[in-house]
Each structure stands twice: as structure tokens, then as C-alpha cells.
Amino acid sequence: HTGMLDINNRADLLRQNIMDATPYMYVSIANVFSSVIWIAVIIGIFTALKRKRTQLKESDTIGV
């Protein structure tokens, strides 16, 4: 009897966790578009930092 209660409690907890996570699982055009924009911005920042680092290394080797 306690095993069935334990399974019931775990099933209720799992159901509640799924209900809590459901709003975050919606895929809409706006969410996809904003995610793509954020990823592009982050990649752009890293690219700019890499370019700046190579420019600084080149200027150090030249001695400017």
C-alpha cells in the first residue's frame, strides 16, 4: 500500500513539474527570432574581440 502511495506522490510531482515547465516549451516565431538575434549578437561580439586581439598582437610584433 505504501508503494502505491509513493508512486502516486511521484506521479503528482512529475505532473506538477511538467505543468510548471509547459510555458517555457512554446515555440513561436517571435521566440525563435529573438533567439536567433541573441545568438548572432553573441557571435558578433566574440568575432570583434578576436579581431581586436589579432590586431593588438600584430601591432605588438611590429612595435607600433
mmCIF file of N, CA and C in Angstrom:
data_model
loop_
_atom_site.group_PDB
_atom_site.id
_atom_site.type_symbol
_atom_site.label_atom_id
_atom_site.label_comp_id
_atom_site.label_asym_id
_atom_site.label_seq_id
_atom_site.Cartn_x
_atom_site.Cartn_y
_atom_site.Cartn_z
ATOM 1 N N HIS A 1 0.825 -1.190 0.000
ATOM 2 C CA HIS A 1 0.000 0.000 0.000
ATOM 3 C C HIS A 1 0.875 1.262 0.000
ATOM 4 N N THR A 2 1.958 1.258 0.755
ATOM 5 C CA THR A 2 2.821 2.439 0.780
ATOM 6 C C THR A 2 3.550 2.620 -0.551
ATOM 7 N N GLY A 3 3.810 1.510 -1.251
ATOM 8 C CA GLY A 3 4.441 1.612 -2.569
ATOM 9 C C GLY A 3 3.546 2.328 -3.558
ATOM 10 N N MET A 4 2.244 2.040 -3.508
ATOM 11 C CA MET A 4 1.301 2.711 -4.407
ATOM 12 C C MET A 4 1.190 4.192 -4.057
ATOM 13 N N LEU A 5 1.225 4.517 -2.768
ATOM 14 C CA LEU A 5 1.174 5.925 -2.367
ATOM 15 C C LEU A 5 2.426 6.663 -2.848
ATOM 16 N N ASP A 6 3.576 5.986 -2.758
ATOM 17 C CA ASP A 6 4.820 6.602 -3.212
ATOM 18 C C ASP A 6 4.779 6.860 -4.716
ATOM 19 N N ILE A 7 4.290 5.890 -5.479
ATOM 20 C CA ILE A 7 4.173 6.062 -6.934
ATOM 21 C C ILE A 7 3.180 7.177 -7.254
ATOM 22 N N ASN A 8 2.092 7.240 -6.508
ATOM 23 C CA ASN A 8 1.092 8.284 -6.720
ATOM 24 C C ASN A 8 1.691 9.661 -6.431
ATOM 25 N N ASN A 9 2.442 9.767 -5.337
ATOM 26 C CA ASN A 9 3.061 11.051 -4.999
ATOM 27 C C ASN A 9 4.078 11.473 -6.056
ATOM 28 N N ARG A 10 4.859 10.509 -6.531
ATOM 29 C CA ARG A 10 5.848 10.830 -7.568
ATOM 30 C C ARG A 10 5.163 11.222 -8.874
ATOM 31 N N ALA A 11 4.068 10.574 -9.211
ATOM 32 C CA ALA A 11 3.331 10.925 -10.429
ATOM 33 C C ALA A 11 2.752 12.335 -10.312
ATOM 34 N N ASP A 12 2.236 12.673 -9.134
ATOM 35 C CA ASP A 12 1.718 14.028 -8.926
ATOM 36 C C ASP A 12 2.834 15.069 -9.037
ATOM 37 N N LEU A 13 3.988 14.755 -8.466
ATOM 38 C CA LEU A 13 5.119 15.676 -8.541
ATOM 39 C C LEU A 13 5.589 15.848 -9.985
ATOM 40 N N LEU A 14 5.636 14.754 -10.737
ATOM 41 C CA LEU A 14 6.025 14.821 -12.143
ATOM 42 C C LEU A 14 5.024 15.642 -12.949
ATOM 43 N N ARG A 15 3.747 15.445 -12.685
ATOM 44 C CA ARG A 15 2.703 16.210 -13.378
ATOM 45 C C ARG A 15 2.841 17.698 -13.072
ATOM 46 N N GLN A 16 3.106 18.021 -11.816
ATOM 47 C CA GLN A 16 3.260 19.422 -11.422
ATOM 48 C C GLN A 16 4.499 20.044 -12.079
ATOM 49 N N ASN A 17 5.594 19.294 -12.145
ATOM 50 C CA ASN A 17 6.805 19.811 -12.788
ATOM 51 C C ASN A 17 6.585 20.048 -14.275
ATOM 52 N N ILE A 18 5.858 19.151 -14.927
ATOM 53 C CA ILE A 18 5.561 19.326 -16.353
ATOM 54 C C ILE A 18 4.665 20.542 -16.561
ATOM 55 N N MET A 19 3.695 20.734 -15.679
ATOM 56 C CA MET A 19 2.821 21.898 -15.791
ATOM 57 C C MET A 19 3.609 23.191 -15.577
ATOM 58 N N ASP A 20 4.598 23.165 -14.679
ATOM 59 C CA ASP A 20 5.423 24.354 -14.452
ATOM 60 C C ASP A 20 6.313 24.652 -15.648
ATOM 61 N N ALA A 21 6.772 23.626 -16.346
ATOM 62 C CA ALA A 21 7.691 23.814 -17.470
ATOM 63 C C ALA A 21 6.973 24.091 -18.785
ATOM 64 N N THR A 22 5.693 23.849 -18.873
ATOM 65 C CA THR A 22 4.957 23.975 -20.127
ATOM 66 C C THR A 22 5.056 25.369 -20.755
ATOM 67 N N PRO A 23 4.930 26.465 -20.008
ATOM 68 C CA PRO A 23 5.024 27.777 -20.677
ATOM 69 C C PRO A 23 6.367 28.023 -21.358
ATOM 70 N N TYR A 24 7.415 27.369 -20.901
ATOM 71 C CA TYR A 24 8.732 27.579 -21.486
ATOM 72 C C TYR A 24 8.955 26.726 -22.729
ATOM 73 N N MET A 25 8.048 25.821 -23.026
ATOM 74 C CA MET A 25 8.221 24.918 -24.160
ATOM 75 C C MET A 25 7.533 25.420 -25.426
ATOM 76 N N TYR A 26 6.820 26.543 -25.344
ATOM 77 C CA TYR A 26 6.132 27.045 -26.519
ATOM 78 C C TYR A 26 7.138 27.610 -27.511
ATOM 79 N N VAL A 27 6.974 27.226 -28.766
ATOM 80 C CA VAL A 27 7.838 27.740 -29.824
ATOM 81 C C VAL A 27 6.983 28.649 -30.690
ATOM 82 N N SER A 28 7.366 29.892 -30.720
ATOM 83 C CA SER A 28 6.664 30.835 -31.584
ATOM 84 C C SER A 28 7.692 31.525 -32.474
ATOM 85 N N ILE A 29 7.205 32.172 -33.487
ATOM 86 C CA ILE A 29 8.093 32.872 -34.412
ATOM 87 C C ILE A 29 8.874 33.958 -33.668
ATOM 88 N N ALA A 30 8.211 34.658 -32.755
ATOM 89 C CA ALA A 30 8.886 35.726 -32.013
ATOM 90 C C ALA A 30 10.005 35.162 -31.139
ATOM 91 N N ASN A 31 9.755 34.033 -30.478
ATOM 92 C CA ASN A 31 10.789 33.428 -29.633
ATOM 93 C C ASN A 31 11.971 32.948 -30.463
ATOM 94 N N VAL A 32 11.688 32.310 -31.587
ATOM 95 C CA VAL A 32 12.763 31.821 -32.450
ATOM 96 C C VAL A 32 13.562 33.000 -32.998
ATOM 97 N N PHE A 33 12.867 34.043 -33.425
ATOM 98 C CA PHE A 33 13.539 35.210 -33.993
ATOM 99 C C PHE A 33 14.419 35.895 -32.956
ATOM 100 N N SER A 34 13.905 36.064 -31.743
ATOM 101 C CA SER A 34 14.712 36.713 -30.704
ATOM 102 C C SER A 34 15.903 35.845 -30.310
ATOM 103 N N SER A 35 15.737 34.542 -30.303
ATOM 104 C CA SER A 35 16.864 33.654 -30.001
ATOM 105 C C SER A 35 17.938 33.755 -31.073
ATOM 106 N N VAL A 36 17.523 33.802 -32.328
ATOM 107 C CA VAL A 36 18.485 33.930 -33.425
ATOM 108 C C VAL A 36 19.230 35.259 -33.322
ATOM 109 N N ILE A 37 18.509 36.319 -32.985
ATOM 110 C CA ILE A 37 19.151 37.635 -32.839
ATOM 111 C C ILE A 37 20.190 37.597 -31.722
ATOM 112 N N TRP A 38 19.835 37.020 -30.572
ATOM 113 C CA TRP A 38 20.780 36.956 -29.447
ATOM 114 C C TRP A 38 22.009 36.138 -29.812
ATOM 115 N N ILE A 39 21.816 35.024 -30.488
ATOM 116 C CA ILE A 39 22.959 34.188 -30.885
ATOM 117 C C ILE A 39 23.856 34.957 -31.851
ATOM 118 N N ALA A 40 23.258 35.678 -32.797
ATOM 119 C CA ALA A 40 24.047 36.462 -33.749
ATOM 120 C C ALA A 40 24.824 37.566 -33.040
ATOM 121 N N VAL A 41 24.205 38.206 -32.065
ATOM 122 C CA VAL A 41 24.893 39.263 -31.310
ATOM 123 C C VAL A 41 26.080 38.693 -30.546
ATOM 124 N N ILE A 42 25.884 37.562 -29.899
ATOM 125 C CA ILE A 42 26.966 36.946 -29.124
ATOM 126 C C ILE A 42 28.112 36.530 -30.042
ATOM 127 N N ILE A 43 27.785 35.923 -31.185
ATOM 128 C CA ILE A 43 28.832 35.531 -32.138
ATOM 129 C C ILE A 43 29.555 36.773 -32.664
ATOM 130 N N GLY A 44 28.815 37.846 -32.923
ATOM 131 C CA GLY A 44 29.433 39.091 -33.383
ATOM 132 C C GLY A 44 30.384 39.680 -32.358
ATOM 133 N N ILE A 45 30.006 39.633 -31.092
ATOM 134 C CA ILE A 45 30.880 40.145 -30.030
ATOM 135 C C ILE A 45 32.170 39.341 -29.970
ATOM 136 N N PHE A 46 32.056 38.016 -30.012
ATOM 137 C CA PHE A 46 33.260 37.188 -29.962
ATOM 138 C C PHE A 46 34.139 37.407 -31.190
ATOM 139 N N THR A 47 33.531 37.595 -32.357
ATOM 140 C CA THR A 47 34.304 37.855 -33.569
ATOM 141 C C THR A 47 35.043 39.184 -33.463
ATOM 142 N N ALA A 48 34.362 40.208 -32.955
ATOM 143 C CA ALA A 48 35.007 41.513 -32.798
ATOM 144 C C ALA A 48 36.159 41.435 -31.801
ATOM 145 N N LEU A 49 35.967 40.711 -30.717
ATOM 146 C CA LEU A 49 37.041 40.565 -29.734
ATOM 147 C C LEU A 49 38.231 39.820 -30.321
ATOM 148 N N LYS A 50 37.960 38.809 -31.128
ATOM 149 C CA LYS A 50 39.047 38.046 -31.746
ATOM 150 C C LYS A 50 39.823 38.917 -32.731
ATOM 151 N N ARG A 51 39.100 39.717 -33.529
ATOM 152 C CA ARG A 51 39.770 40.616 -34.469
ATOM 153 C C ARG A 51 40.635 41.629 -33.729
ATOM 154 N N LYS A 52 40.095 42.184 -32.662
ATOM 155 C CA LYS A 52 40.843 43.174 -31.886
ATOM 156 C C LYS A 52 42.091 42.543 -31.283
ATOM 157 N N ARG A 53 41.976 41.322 -30.809
ATOM 158 C CA ARG A 53 43.124 40.635 -30.221
ATOM 159 C C ARG A 53 44.204 40.393 -31.269
ATOM 160 N N THR A 54 43.800 39.977 -32.472
ATOM 161 C CA THR A 54 44.802 39.751 -33.521
ATOM 162 C C THR A 54 45.437 41.072 -33.954
ATOM 163 N N GLN A 55 44.664 42.150 -33.990
ATOM 164 C CA GLN A 55 45.232 43.456 -34.329
ATOM 165 C C GLN A 55 46.246 43.890 -33.277
ATOM 166 N N LEU A 56 45.927 43.670 -32.012
ATOM 167 C CA LEU A 56 46.859 44.039 -30.947
ATOM 168 C C LEU A 56 48.126 43.196 -31.009
ATOM 169 N N LYS A 57 47.985 41.907 -31.327
ATOM 170 C CA LYS A 57 49.166 41.051 -31.443
ATOM 171 C C LYS A 57 50.039 41.494 -32.608
ATOM 172 N N GLU A 58 49.410 41.860 -33.738
ATOM 173 C CA GLU A 58 50.169 42.326 -34.892
ATOM 174 C C GLU A 58 50.890 43.631 -34.577
ATOM 175 N N SER A 59 50.219 44.535 -33.883
ATOM 176 C CA SER A 59 50.867 45.805 -33.540
ATOM 177 C C SER A 59 51.993 45.591 -32.536
ATOM 178 N N ASP A 60 51.891 44.590 -31.679
ATOM 179 C CA ASP A 60 52.971 44.280 -30.744
ATOM 180 C C ASP A 60 54.179 43.720 -31.479
ATOM 181 N N THR A 61 53.942 42.890 -32.488
ATOM 182 C CA THR A 61 55.068 42.307 -33.223
ATOM 183 C C THR A 61 55.742 43.348 -34.111
ATOM 184 N N ILE A 62 54.967 44.284 -34.640
ATOM 185 C CA ILE A 62 55.535 45.348 -35.472
ATOM 186 C C ILE A 62 56.274 46.352 -34.585
ATOM 187 N N GLY A 63 55.760 46.590 -33.408
ATOM 188 C CA GLY A 63 56.377 47.536 -32.485
ATOM 189 C C GLY A 63 55.801 48.921 -32.587
ATOM 190 N N VAL A 64 54.572 49.013 -33.045
ATOM 191 C CA VAL A 64 53.920 50.315 -33.191
ATOM 192 C C VAL A 64 53.331 50.736 -31.882
#
